[in-house]
Amino acid sequence: MTDWNKRTLTAQAMGHIDPLTRAVVPPIHVATTYIRDADNGYSSGYIYARPHNATVHEAEAVLAMLEEAPAGALLFASGMAAAVAVFESLAPGDHVVASRVMYWGLRNWLANEATRWGLAVDFVESDDLDALRAAVQPGRTRLVWIETPSNPMWTITDIAAAADIAHAAGARLAVDSTCASPVHTRPLTLGADLVMHSASKVLNGHSDVIAGVLAAREDSDLWERIKATRHNRGAILGPFEAYLLQRGMRTLHVRQERQSASAMALAQRLTAHPMVAQVLYPGLPQHPGHDVAARQMSGGFGYMLSVRLTGGEAAAIGAAARVRLWKRATSLGGVESLIEHRASIEGTGSPCPTDLLRLSTGIEDTGDLFDDLDEAIRAGSRG
Ligand SMILES: *Cc1c(COP(=O)(O)O)cnc(C)c1O
């Protein structure tokens, strides 16, 4: 079975058939506790539902397969819960290097909360490998955390090179791969030790589940600590969410490929738009990270892009208010296209320019998406 293509295994959620009914869709396991064997053991391996739930394990098996993760995958209550579990599995006093341009919620947590946990955190432009090399401290740095493509500028970090730099310093590399998805990039095969996703985004794809996942290349003290952290703190995913995620992932490949193709077409058309100053998308040859992206992403460059408008902040906020088809909301990766003025939500300290609109491309008709955006941008200059 394992020599089948990932899209085959994902479409059938690993081909699981319910042994009791022969159902092609697995049941949702809701039990919190399981019966002991006559000999006082637990031969099923299921003891109590905080760590042990079959619906969760079935979704984790799909994720471990997608990420080519020999040590397996772990689901969490959210992407943030997954990311924070990694940092809280380090020891107070440990040094961490993280991308400066990254998901704002995690950057805020690292800047304001991780230090209360005793971690020392340095932010660096991780697409600049010399800067990354200068930021790691051999023997002291325990973890390098990168996001690629990174929110909301879609800068690209070379995963293989970052892994070499981290490992040479005795540190591990973790990659937030939410915006690449396992369809386009498998960081563990490029040398990363951990990969993290907000499964609330394209993995589930329907904007109706909050979930997070970590997957590991090998068993290690850190991976054991992460498992214990989830188990003990209980940052687990509920069985209904795990079921919805597993259902959503069955169409991951068709959604992701369609969304990436549409994002690429929009990026190309918007580049020629007279009121667009710059399009940020790693699929464009003029994007500074394009060559690295072409090497480490396959089958597309993702569903996320940003545009900077010649009219500045007022034009950007105005255009986001005028769209009719695009939905003006935060988040990303769903089948419906979303637009957001990021600087408004990220607040002070954000590296996001104020003239920037972030676009999450859904599965709607690409022409409709372009026309709606074009009309909303042009209406600003007539106003
Ligand atoms: C949304 C997001 C997160 C946080 O995930 P939640 O599921 O919302 O907790 C982390 N990283 C990236 C890149 C994201 O887009």
Coordinates of C-alpha atoms and ligand atoms in Angstrom, one line a residue:
M1 CA 0.0 0.0 0.0
T2 CA 2.8 2.4 0.9
D3 CA 4.1 2.5 -2.7
W4 CA 0.9 4.2 -3.8
N5 CA 1.1 7.9 -4.5
K6 CA 0.4 10.3 -1.7
R7 CA -2.7 11.7 -3.5
T8 CA -4.1 8.1 -3.6
L9 CA -3.5 7.4 0.1
T10 CA -4.8 10.8 1.1
A11 CA -8.0 10.5 -1.0
Q12 CA -8.9 7.3 0.8
A13 CA -7.5 8.4 4.2
M14 CA -5.1 5.5 4.1
G15 CA -7.8 3.1 2.9
H16 CA -9.2 2.6 6.3
I17 CA -12.3 0.3 6.4
D18 CA -14.4 0.0 9.6
P19 CA -14.0 -3.6 10.8
L20 CA -17.5 -3.8 12.3
T21 CA -19.6 -2.4 9.5
R22 CA -17.2 -2.3 6.5
A23 CA -18.0 1.4 6.2
V24 CA -15.7 3.3 3.9
V25 CA -15.9 6.3 6.2
P26 CA -14.5 5.7 9.7
P27 CA -16.7 6.2 12.7
I28 CA -16.0 9.1 15.1
H29 CA -14.7 7.6 18.4
V30 CA -16.0 9.6 21.3
A31 CA -15.2 7.3 24.3
T32 CA -13.0 8.8 27.0
T33 CA -12.0 5.5 28.5
Y34 CA -11.4 1.9 27.5
I35 CA -11.9 -1.5 29.3
R36 CA -8.9 -3.2 30.8
D37 CA -8.1 -6.8 29.8
A38 CA -8.7 -9.8 32.1
D39 CA -5.0 -10.0 32.8
N40 CA -5.0 -6.3 34.0
G41 CA -3.3 -5.1 30.8
Y42 CA -4.4 -2.8 28.0
S43 CA -3.6 -4.8 24.9
S44 CA -5.3 -2.4 22.5
G45 CA -2.9 0.4 23.6
Y46 CA -5.9 2.6 24.4
I47 CA -6.2 3.6 28.0
Y48 CA -7.6 7.1 28.3
A49 CA -8.7 9.6 25.6
R50 CA -6.4 12.5 26.4
P51 CA -3.5 10.7 24.7
H52 CA -5.4 7.9 23.0
N53 CA -8.2 8.4 20.4
A54 CA -8.5 6.4 17.3
T55 CA -10.1 9.2 15.2
V56 CA -7.2 11.5 16.1
H57 CA -4.7 8.7 15.4
E58 CA -6.3 8.1 11.9
A59 CA -5.8 11.7 10.9
E60 CA -2.3 11.7 12.3
A61 CA -1.4 8.7 10.2
V62 CA -2.4 10.6 7.0
L63 CA -0.3 13.6 8.1
A64 CA 2.8 11.4 8.9
M65 CA 2.4 9.9 5.5
L66 CA 2.1 13.3 3.8
E67 CA 5.1 14.7 5.6
E68 CA 7.2 11.6 5.2
A69 CA 7.7 11.6 9.0
P70 CA 9.3 8.4 10.2
A71 CA 8.8 9.4 13.9
G72 CA 5.1 10.2 13.2
A73 CA 2.7 13.2 13.6
L74 CA 0.9 14.7 16.5
L75 CA -2.3 16.7 16.4
F76 CA -2.9 19.6 18.7
A77 CA -5.9 21.8 19.6
S78 CA -4.6 24.6 17.3
G79 CA -1.5 25.6 15.3
M80 CA -0.5 27.9 18.2
A81 CA -0.8 25.0 20.6
A82 CA 1.5 22.9 18.4
A83 CA 4.1 25.6 18.0
V84 CA 4.1 26.6 21.7
A85 CA 4.5 22.9 22.6
V86 CA 7.8 22.9 20.8
F87 CA 9.1 26.0 22.6
E88 CA 7.8 24.8 26.0
S89 CA 9.7 21.5 25.5
L90 CA 13.0 23.4 25.6
A91 CA 14.6 24.2 28.9
P92 CA 14.7 27.7 30.5
G93 CA 17.9 29.5 29.4
D94 CA 17.9 27.9 26.0
H95 CA 18.5 30.2 23.0
V96 CA 16.1 30.2 20.0
V97 CA 16.6 31.9 16.6
A98 CA 13.4 32.6 14.7
S99 CA 12.4 34.3 11.4
R100 CA 11.5 38.0 11.8
V101 CA 8.8 37.7 9.1
M102 CA 6.4 35.1 10.3
Y103 CA 2.8 34.4 11.6
W104 CA 2.2 37.5 13.8
G105 CA 0.6 35.5 16.6
L106 CA 3.6 33.3 17.1
R107 CA 6.0 36.2 16.7
N108 CA 4.1 38.1 19.5
W109 CA 4.2 35.0 21.7
L110 CA 8.0 34.6 21.2
A111 CA 8.6 38.2 21.8
N112 CA 6.4 38.6 24.9
E113 CA 5.7 35.3 26.5
A114 CA 8.6 32.9 25.6
T115 CA 11.0 35.1 27.6
R116 CA 8.8 34.6 30.7
W117 CA 9.4 30.9 30.2
G118 CA 13.1 31.7 30.3
L119 CA 13.9 31.3 26.6
A120 CA 16.2 33.8 24.9
V121 CA 14.9 34.6 21.5
D122 CA 16.6 36.4 18.6
F123 CA 14.7 37.3 15.4
V124 CA 16.6 37.3 12.1
E125 CA 15.8 37.7 8.4
S126 CA 16.1 33.9 7.8
D127 CA 16.1 34.2 4.0
D128 CA 19.6 35.8 4.5
L129 CA 21.7 32.8 5.3
D130 CA 24.7 34.9 6.4
A131 CA 22.5 36.6 9.0
L132 CA 21.1 33.2 10.1
R133 CA 24.7 31.9 10.5
A134 CA 25.7 34.9 12.5
A135 CA 22.6 34.6 14.8
V136 CA 23.1 31.0 15.9
Q137 CA 25.3 30.5 18.9
P138 CA 27.1 27.0 18.8
G139 CA 26.4 25.1 22.0
R140 CA 23.8 27.6 23.2
T141 CA 21.2 27.8 20.4
R142 CA 18.8 24.8 20.7
L143 CA 16.3 25.6 18.1
V144 CA 16.0 27.5 14.8
W145 CA 12.4 28.2 13.8
I146 CA 11.6 29.3 10.3
E147 CA 8.4 29.9 8.3
T148 CA 8.5 29.5 4.5
P149 CA 6.9 31.0 2.5
S150 CA 6.4 33.4 5.4
N151 CA 3.5 35.6 6.3
P152 CA 2.7 38.1 4.8
M153 CA 5.7 38.9 2.5
W154 CA 6.1 35.3 1.3
T155 CA 9.8 35.4 1.8
I156 CA 11.5 32.1 1.2
T157 CA 14.1 30.5 3.4
D158 CA 16.3 27.7 2.1
I159 CA 15.3 24.8 4.3
A160 CA 18.3 22.5 3.5
A161 CA 20.8 25.4 4.1
A162 CA 19.0 26.4 7.3
A163 CA 19.2 22.8 8.5
D164 CA 22.9 22.7 7.9
I165 CA 23.4 25.9 9.8
A166 CA 21.3 24.7 12.7
H167 CA 22.9 21.3 12.9
A168 CA 26.5 22.7 12.7
A169 CA 25.6 24.7 15.9
G170 CA 24.1 21.7 17.7
A171 CA 20.6 23.1 17.2
R172 CA 17.4 21.6 15.7
L173 CA 15.5 23.1 12.8
A174 CA 11.7 23.4 12.9
V175 CA 9.7 24.7 9.9
D176 CA 6.2 26.3 9.9
S177 CA 5.1 24.9 6.5
T178 CA 1.5 26.0 6.7
C179 CA 1.6 28.1 3.5
A180 CA 3.5 25.5 1.5
S181 CA 1.5 22.5 2.6
P182 CA 2.9 19.0 2.2
V183 CA 1.7 19.0 -1.4
H184 CA 4.4 21.5 -2.3
T185 CA 7.2 21.0 0.3
R186 CA 8.3 18.2 2.6
P187 CA 10.7 19.9 5.0
L188 CA 11.8 16.7 6.8
T189 CA 13.1 15.3 3.5
L190 CA 15.2 18.5 3.2
G191 CA 16.9 18.1 6.6
A192 CA 14.4 19.8 9.0
D193 CA 13.9 18.0 12.3
L194 CA 10.3 19.1 12.9
V195 CA 7.5 20.4 10.7
M196 CA 4.5 22.3 12.0
H197 CA 1.2 23.3 10.3
S198 CA -1.8 25.2 11.3
A199 CA -4.2 22.5 10.1
S200 CA -6.9 25.2 10.4
K201 CA -5.7 26.4 7.0
V202 CA -5.4 24.4 3.7
L203 CA -5.0 21.0 5.3
N204 CA -8.6 21.1 6.5
G205 CA -9.5 23.7 3.8
H206 CA -13.1 24.5 4.7
S207 CA -12.6 27.2 7.4
D208 CA -14.5 25.1 10.0
V209 CA -11.8 23.4 12.1
I210 CA -9.1 24.9 14.4
A211 CA -6.2 22.4 14.6
G212 CA -2.4 22.1 14.6
V213 CA 0.1 19.4 13.8
L214 CA 3.7 18.6 14.4
A215 CA 5.7 15.9 12.6
A216 CA 9.2 14.6 13.3
R217 CA 12.0 13.1 11.3
E218 CA 13.3 11.0 14.2
D219 CA 12.7 10.1 17.7
S220 CA 14.7 12.3 20.0
D221 CA 14.6 13.7 23.5
L222 CA 12.9 16.8 22.1
W223 CA 10.2 14.8 20.4
E224 CA 9.6 12.8 23.6
R225 CA 9.3 16.0 25.6
I226 CA 6.8 17.4 23.0
K227 CA 4.7 14.2 23.3
A228 CA 4.7 14.5 27.1
T229 CA 3.9 18.2 26.9
R230 CA 0.8 17.5 24.8
H231 CA -0.2 14.6 27.0
N232 CA 0.2 16.4 30.3
R233 CA -1.1 19.8 29.3
G234 CA -4.0 18.3 27.3
A235 CA -3.7 20.6 24.2
I236 CA -5.4 17.8 22.2
L237 CA -7.8 17.8 19.3
G238 CA -11.3 16.6 19.8
P239 CA -12.6 13.6 17.9
F240 CA -15.1 15.6 15.8
E241 CA -12.5 18.1 14.7
A242 CA -10.1 15.2 13.9
Y243 CA -12.9 13.6 11.8
L244 CA -13.6 16.9 9.9
L245 CA -9.9 17.4 9.3
Q246 CA -9.5 13.9 7.9
R247 CA -12.5 14.5 5.7
G248 CA -11.1 17.8 4.5
M249 CA -7.7 16.3 3.7
R250 CA -9.2 13.8 1.3
T251 CA -9.4 16.6 -1.2
L252 CA -6.1 18.3 -0.2
H253 CA -4.3 17.7 -3.5
V254 CA -7.1 18.9 -5.8
R255 CA -7.7 22.0 -3.7
Q256 CA -4.1 22.9 -3.2
E257 CA -3.2 22.4 -6.9
R258 CA -6.2 24.4 -8.0
Q259 CA -5.6 27.2 -5.5
S260 CA -1.9 27.4 -6.3
A261 CA -2.6 27.5 -10.1
S262 CA -5.1 30.3 -9.5
A263 CA -2.8 32.2 -7.2
M264 CA 0.0 32.1 -9.9
A265 CA -2.4 33.4 -12.6
L266 CA -3.6 36.2 -10.4
A267 CA 0.0 37.1 -9.5
Q268 CA 0.9 37.4 -13.2
R269 CA -2.2 39.5 -14.1
L270 CA -1.8 41.7 -11.1
T271 CA 1.9 42.4 -11.9
A272 CA 0.7 44.2 -15.0
H273 CA -2.0 46.2 -13.1
P274 CA -1.3 50.0 -13.2
M275 CA -2.4 50.5 -9.6
V276 CA -0.4 47.7 -8.2
A277 CA 3.1 48.7 -7.1
Q278 CA 4.3 45.2 -6.3
V279 CA 3.1 41.6 -6.3
L280 CA 4.7 39.4 -3.6
Y281 CA 4.5 35.8 -4.8
P282 CA 7.4 33.2 -4.8
G283 CA 6.1 31.8 -8.2
L284 CA 7.1 35.1 -10.0
P285 CA 10.7 35.0 -11.4
Q286 CA 11.3 38.5 -10.0
H287 CA 10.6 37.4 -6.5
P288 CA 13.9 37.4 -4.5
G289 CA 13.2 33.9 -3.2
H290 CA 12.1 32.4 -6.5
D291 CA 15.1 30.2 -7.3
V292 CA 15.1 28.7 -3.8
A293 CA 11.3 28.2 -4.0
A294 CA 11.6 26.5 -7.4
R295 CA 14.1 24.1 -5.8
Q296 CA 12.3 23.2 -2.6
M297 CA 8.6 23.5 -3.7
S298 CA 7.1 21.2 -6.3
G299 CA 3.8 21.3 -8.2
G300 CA 3.2 25.0 -7.4
F301 CA 4.1 27.9 -5.2
G302 CA 1.1 28.0 -2.9
Y303 CA -2.2 29.8 -2.5
M304 CA -1.0 32.9 -0.8
L305 CA 0.1 36.2 -2.3
S306 CA 0.2 39.9 -1.3
V307 CA -0.1 43.1 -3.4
R308 CA 1.1 46.5 -2.5
L309 CA -0.9 49.3 -4.0
T310 CA 0.4 52.5 -5.5
G311 CA -2.3 54.5 -3.6
G312 CA -0.8 53.5 -0.2
E313 CA -2.7 52.6 3.0
A314 CA -6.0 54.3 2.2
A315 CA -6.2 52.7 -1.2
A316 CA -5.5 49.3 0.3
I317 CA -8.1 49.6 3.1
G318 CA -10.6 51.0 0.5
A319 CA -10.1 48.1 -1.9
A320 CA -10.6 45.5 0.8
A321 CA -13.8 47.3 1.7
R322 CA -15.1 47.3 -1.9
V323 CA -14.6 43.7 -3.0
R324 CA -17.8 41.6 -3.3
L325 CA -16.5 38.2 -4.2
W326 CA -13.4 38.1 -2.1
K327 CA -14.3 37.9 1.6
R328 CA -12.8 40.5 3.9
A329 CA -11.6 38.3 6.7
T330 CA -8.5 37.0 8.5
S331 CA -7.2 33.4 8.1
L332 CA -6.3 31.5 4.9
G333 CA -6.3 28.3 3.0
G334 CA -10.1 27.7 2.7
V335 CA -12.0 27.1 -0.5
E336 CA -13.4 30.7 -0.3
S337 CA -11.0 33.5 -1.2
L338 CA -10.1 35.9 1.6
I339 CA -8.6 39.4 1.5
E340 CA -7.1 41.3 4.4
H341 CA -5.3 44.5 5.2
R342 CA -2.7 42.8 7.4
A343 CA -1.2 45.9 9.0
S344 CA -4.6 46.6 10.6
I345 CA -4.6 43.3 12.5
E346 CA -0.8 43.0 13.2
G347 CA -0.6 46.4 15.0
T348 CA 2.6 48.1 16.1
G349 CA 5.9 46.2 15.8
S350 CA 4.7 44.5 12.6
P351 CA 7.1 44.4 9.6
C352 CA 4.1 44.4 7.3
P353 CA 3.9 47.5 5.0
T354 CA 0.7 49.5 5.4
D355 CA -0.1 49.5 1.6
L356 CA -0.2 45.7 1.6
L357 CA -3.2 43.4 1.0
R358 CA -2.9 39.7 1.7
L359 CA -4.8 37.4 -0.6
S360 CA -5.7 33.8 0.2
T361 CA -6.8 32.2 -3.1
G362 CA -9.7 29.8 -3.0
I363 CA -11.2 27.5 -5.7
E364 CA -13.6 30.0 -7.3
D365 CA -13.2 31.0 -11.0
T366 CA -9.9 32.8 -11.5
G367 CA -11.4 35.3 -13.9
D368 CA -14.1 36.2 -11.4
L369 CA -11.5 36.7 -8.7
F370 CA -9.4 39.0 -10.9
D371 CA -12.4 41.1 -12.1
D372 CA -13.7 41.6 -8.5
L373 CA -10.2 42.7 -7.3
D374 CA -9.6 44.9 -10.4
E375 CA -12.9 46.7 -9.9
A376 CA -12.3 47.2 -6.2
I377 CA -8.8 48.6 -6.8
R378 CA -9.8 50.9 -9.7
A379 CA -12.9 52.3 -7.9
G380 CA -10.5 53.9 -5.4
S381 CA -9.0 56.2 -8.1
R382 CA -12.4 57.3 -9.4
G383 CA -13.6 58.1 -5.8
Ligands
LIG1 C1 -2.8 30.4 11.3 C2 -1.4 30.2 11.4 C3 -0.8 29.8 12.6 C4 -1.6 29.6 13.9 O1 -2.5 28.5 13.7 P1 -3.9 28.4 14.5 O2 -4.4 27.1 14.0 O3 -4.7 29.6 14.2 O4 -3.6 28.4 16.0 C5 0.6 29.5 12.6 N1 1.3 29.7 11.5 C6 0.8 30.1 10.3 C7 1.7 30.3 9.1 C8 -0.6 30.4 10.2 O5 -1.1 30.8 9.1

